[in-house]
Amino acid sequence: TPMQLDALLNRTEGWITGIQLASLSLRTGSDLEPFVEDMKGNQLLISKYLFQEVIGRLPSEVLTFLLQTAVLSELHPQVCDAVTDLSESRPMLEELLKLNLFLVPLDDHHTCFRYHHLFSQFLLDLLLREYNGEYIKRHRLAGQYYISIGSMDEAINHMFAAQDMESAVNLLEQHMQTVLERGEMATLLEWFDRIPSQFSITLEMSIAHAFIVVLAGDLERSEVMLSRIEETCAALAASDRREQL
């Protein structure tokens, strides 16, 4: 249908080979609706193509740069310097442009880029599968960079991805009021729900989580959460904090 064709074009971002691979995959009998929806139906074909036709022919330093920056949603020299082993990333970005390696410019001056979505997903899958320690390390470095420039949303996302729960929760506690004032309840709920149940957070943070769940309209879940918080508060020794809670 026209709607499915539009969705396929958006998923492949107009990449001719991606569309051809999608066509080949559909011929094998994949269900059309879920395939077009998430493009998982041809991941094997895409990975095989990218590895054989692109990755396998790259100089090792270029592949290393691609993998180390795969965790980034935007690529500019400063953030690339922060997450890679290079002291100067600009020449490498210029090299990637020359190689036409799936870079999508994000500004008119070609100083900031992102990877083509399918290429980015391929790199992340490769990084997770073959270099899991690197995946965590590069996310943590990205988080530290974004903290240093005050971009808290990006910092929190990277720290969660790096499984650095202590840093992620501390940042969330500092930044929560700002996000609330922006009215971005879905973002807050997503962050809170990424905190593992076994990770201990303060009662104040637990109340904040329950408050966000109430605002999201999930009253049944919030009832359970608030009941647990009340039980915990009841067990506290008498104090000003207990009364406040």
XYZ file of C-alpha atoms in Angstrom:
245
model
C 0.000 0.000 0.000
C 1.136 3.634 -0.345
C 1.393 3.847 3.463
C 3.625 0.765 3.622
C 5.797 2.080 0.797
C 6.231 5.365 2.667
C 7.145 3.480 5.835
C 9.680 1.360 3.942
C 11.221 4.474 2.399
C 11.485 6.099 5.840
C 13.062 3.005 7.418
C 15.682 2.719 4.674
C 16.055 6.518 4.385
C 16.025 6.089 0.629
C 19.077 3.805 0.612
C 18.712 1.905 -2.666
C 20.505 -1.218 -1.463
C 18.399 -1.251 1.701
C 15.231 -1.164 -0.395
C 16.564 -3.958 -2.629
C 17.420 -6.067 0.430
C 13.941 -5.428 1.813
C 12.456 -6.558 -1.506
C 14.515 -9.758 -1.481
C 13.533 -10.485 2.096
C 9.843 -10.034 1.339
C 10.104 -12.554 -1.483
C 11.073 -15.199 1.068
C 7.585 -14.974 2.554
C 8.033 -12.578 5.489
C 4.792 -11.094 6.806
C 4.475 -7.679 5.232
C 2.973 -5.669 8.091
C 5.489 -6.410 10.880
C 8.344 -6.384 8.373
C 7.588 -2.871 7.178
C 6.913 -1.759 10.744
C 10.280 -2.578 12.267
C 12.529 -3.757 9.402
C 13.657 -6.764 11.442
C 12.663 -9.087 8.646
C 15.810 -8.368 6.673
C 18.381 -7.739 9.395
C 20.367 -10.823 8.402
C 20.553 -9.702 4.780
C 21.512 -6.177 5.777
C 24.208 -7.416 8.160
C 25.628 -9.776 5.566
C 25.697 -7.042 2.936
C 27.217 -4.412 5.210
C 29.862 -6.776 6.526
C 30.928 -8.177 3.179
C 30.561 -5.083 1.031
C 31.460 -2.313 3.449
C 32.975 -3.256 6.804
C 35.221 -6.025 5.484
C 36.998 -3.599 3.155
C 37.660 -0.765 5.586
C 41.051 0.127 7.104
C 41.201 -1.012 10.738
C 41.405 2.557 12.093
C 38.211 3.510 10.271
C 36.341 0.456 11.581
C 37.558 1.198 15.112
C 36.257 4.774 14.847
C 32.892 3.572 13.533
C 32.461 1.127 16.402
C 33.577 3.590 19.079
C 31.148 6.260 17.836
C 28.230 3.910 17.146
C 26.696 4.811 20.536
C 26.263 8.460 19.502
C 23.060 9.927 18.068
C 25.003 12.882 16.695
C 28.571 13.092 15.455
C 30.667 16.214 15.730
C 34.396 16.548 16.467
C 34.033 17.396 20.170
C 31.867 14.453 21.166
C 33.811 12.090 18.903
C 37.050 13.211 20.588
C 35.447 12.443 23.965
C 34.363 8.881 23.153
C 37.187 7.669 20.887
C 40.880 7.034 21.325
C 41.667 9.839 18.867
C 42.843 13.273 19.936
C 41.451 14.861 16.754
C 38.338 13.383 15.164
C 37.667 15.983 12.495
C 39.980 14.385 9.860
C 38.307 11.013 10.454
C 34.843 12.509 9.949
C 36.081 14.096 6.742
C 37.440 10.695 5.681
C 34.071 9.068 6.348
C 32.448 11.723 4.179
C 34.874 10.958 1.364
C 34.171 7.239 1.723
C 30.423 7.989 1.629
C 29.975 5.839 4.720
C 26.304 6.349 5.523
C 26.761 9.783 7.117
C 23.680 12.007 7.218
C 24.450 15.738 7.741
C 22.469 17.464 10.487
C 23.390 21.025 9.526
C 24.032 23.061 6.392
C 27.744 23.448 7.157
C 28.433 19.706 7.429
C 29.914 19.983 10.915
C 27.452 17.621 12.626
C 26.250 14.245 11.356
C 24.548 11.035 12.320
C 24.817 7.549 10.894
C 22.109 6.198 8.601
C 19.667 4.383 10.891
C 20.213 0.925 9.410
C 23.995 1.361 9.447
C 23.868 2.625 13.036
C 21.832 -0.414 14.109
C 24.268 -2.729 12.358
C 27.242 -1.114 14.152
C 25.503 -1.288 17.542
C 24.620 -4.951 17.029
C 28.247 -5.685 16.099
C 29.539 -3.723 19.094
C 27.229 -5.537 21.509
C 27.896 -8.948 20.017
C 31.676 -8.734 19.677
C 32.788 -5.926 21.993
C 30.322 -5.661 24.873
C 32.875 -4.042 27.194
C 33.474 -1.387 24.558
C 29.744 -0.721 24.282
C 29.567 0.105 27.991
C 32.827 2.084 27.978
C 31.857 4.304 25.040
C 28.409 5.028 26.483
C 30.008 6.038 29.790
C 32.473 8.346 28.029
C 29.597 9.894 26.075
C 27.662 10.395 29.318
C 30.637 12.132 30.931
C 31.008 14.412 27.921
C 27.351 15.453 27.999
C 27.547 16.082 31.751
C 30.513 18.391 31.104
C 28.489 20.535 28.688
C 25.262 20.409 30.706
C 23.222 18.274 28.280
C 21.505 16.239 30.956
C 18.979 14.353 28.810
C 21.750 12.853 26.703
C 23.907 12.221 29.773
C 21.142 10.264 31.531
C 20.414 8.143 28.457
C 24.085 7.256 28.030
C 24.583 6.430 31.712
C 21.581 4.101 31.657
C 22.984 2.443 28.524
C 26.355 2.101 30.270
C 24.539 0.361 33.163
C 25.960 2.987 35.514
C 22.832 3.134 37.644
C 24.311 5.238 40.414
C 25.304 8.023 38.015
C 22.049 7.748 36.046
C 19.864 7.971 39.162
C 21.877 10.873 40.608
C 21.517 12.770 37.338
C 17.815 11.955 37.186
C 17.307 13.301 40.695
C 19.066 16.571 39.751
C 17.316 16.963 36.403
C 13.835 15.688 37.207
C 12.284 19.058 38.076
C 13.412 20.568 34.760
C 11.883 17.711 32.769
C 8.667 17.952 34.809
C 8.431 21.651 33.998
C 8.820 20.786 30.315
C 5.856 18.421 30.685
C 7.802 15.412 29.364
C 6.159 12.746 31.538
C 6.833 9.936 29.070
C 10.579 10.654 29.210
C 10.597 10.624 33.003
C 8.553 7.436 33.153
C 10.917 5.731 30.703
C 13.932 6.721 32.814
C 12.374 5.616 36.099
C 11.311 2.309 34.593
C 14.900 1.666 33.477
C 16.022 1.537 37.108
C 16.266 -2.181 38.065
C 13.971 -3.238 40.894
C 16.972 -4.499 42.882
C 18.664 -1.075 42.741
C 17.997 0.870 45.934
C 16.696 4.416 45.518
C 15.613 6.930 48.162
C 12.029 7.112 49.361
C 11.867 10.610 47.888
C 12.738 9.191 44.461
C 10.235 6.367 44.943
C 7.509 8.925 45.628
C 8.539 10.888 42.552
C 8.293 7.691 40.479
C 4.823 6.978 41.844
C 3.800 10.581 41.119
C 4.866 10.206 37.467
C 2.931 6.940 37.229
C -0.168 8.750 38.565
C 0.252 11.493 35.965
C 0.610 8.803 33.299
C -2.835 7.531 34.319
C -1.767 4.103 35.622
C -3.659 4.335 38.908
C -3.570 0.622 39.694
C 0.205 0.493 39.484
C 0.632 3.713 41.458
C -1.635 2.334 44.205
C 0.694 -0.635 44.670
C 3.771 1.605 44.660
C 2.323 4.053 47.193
C 1.222 1.228 49.502
C 4.816 -0.075 49.605
C 6.135 3.424 50.290
C 3.634 3.887 53.148
C 4.739 0.601 54.708
C 8.373 1.655 54.501
C 7.629 5.088 55.966
C 5.681 3.519 58.837
C 8.754 1.516 59.796
C 10.965 4.620 60.031
C 11.856 6.135 63.363
C 9.981 9.315 64.218
C 11.690 12.286 62.581
C 11.012 15.423 60.567
C 11.859 13.469 57.378
C 9.307 10.792 58.233
C 6.623 13.426 58.726
C 7.567 15.092 55.465
C 7.413 11.801 53.575
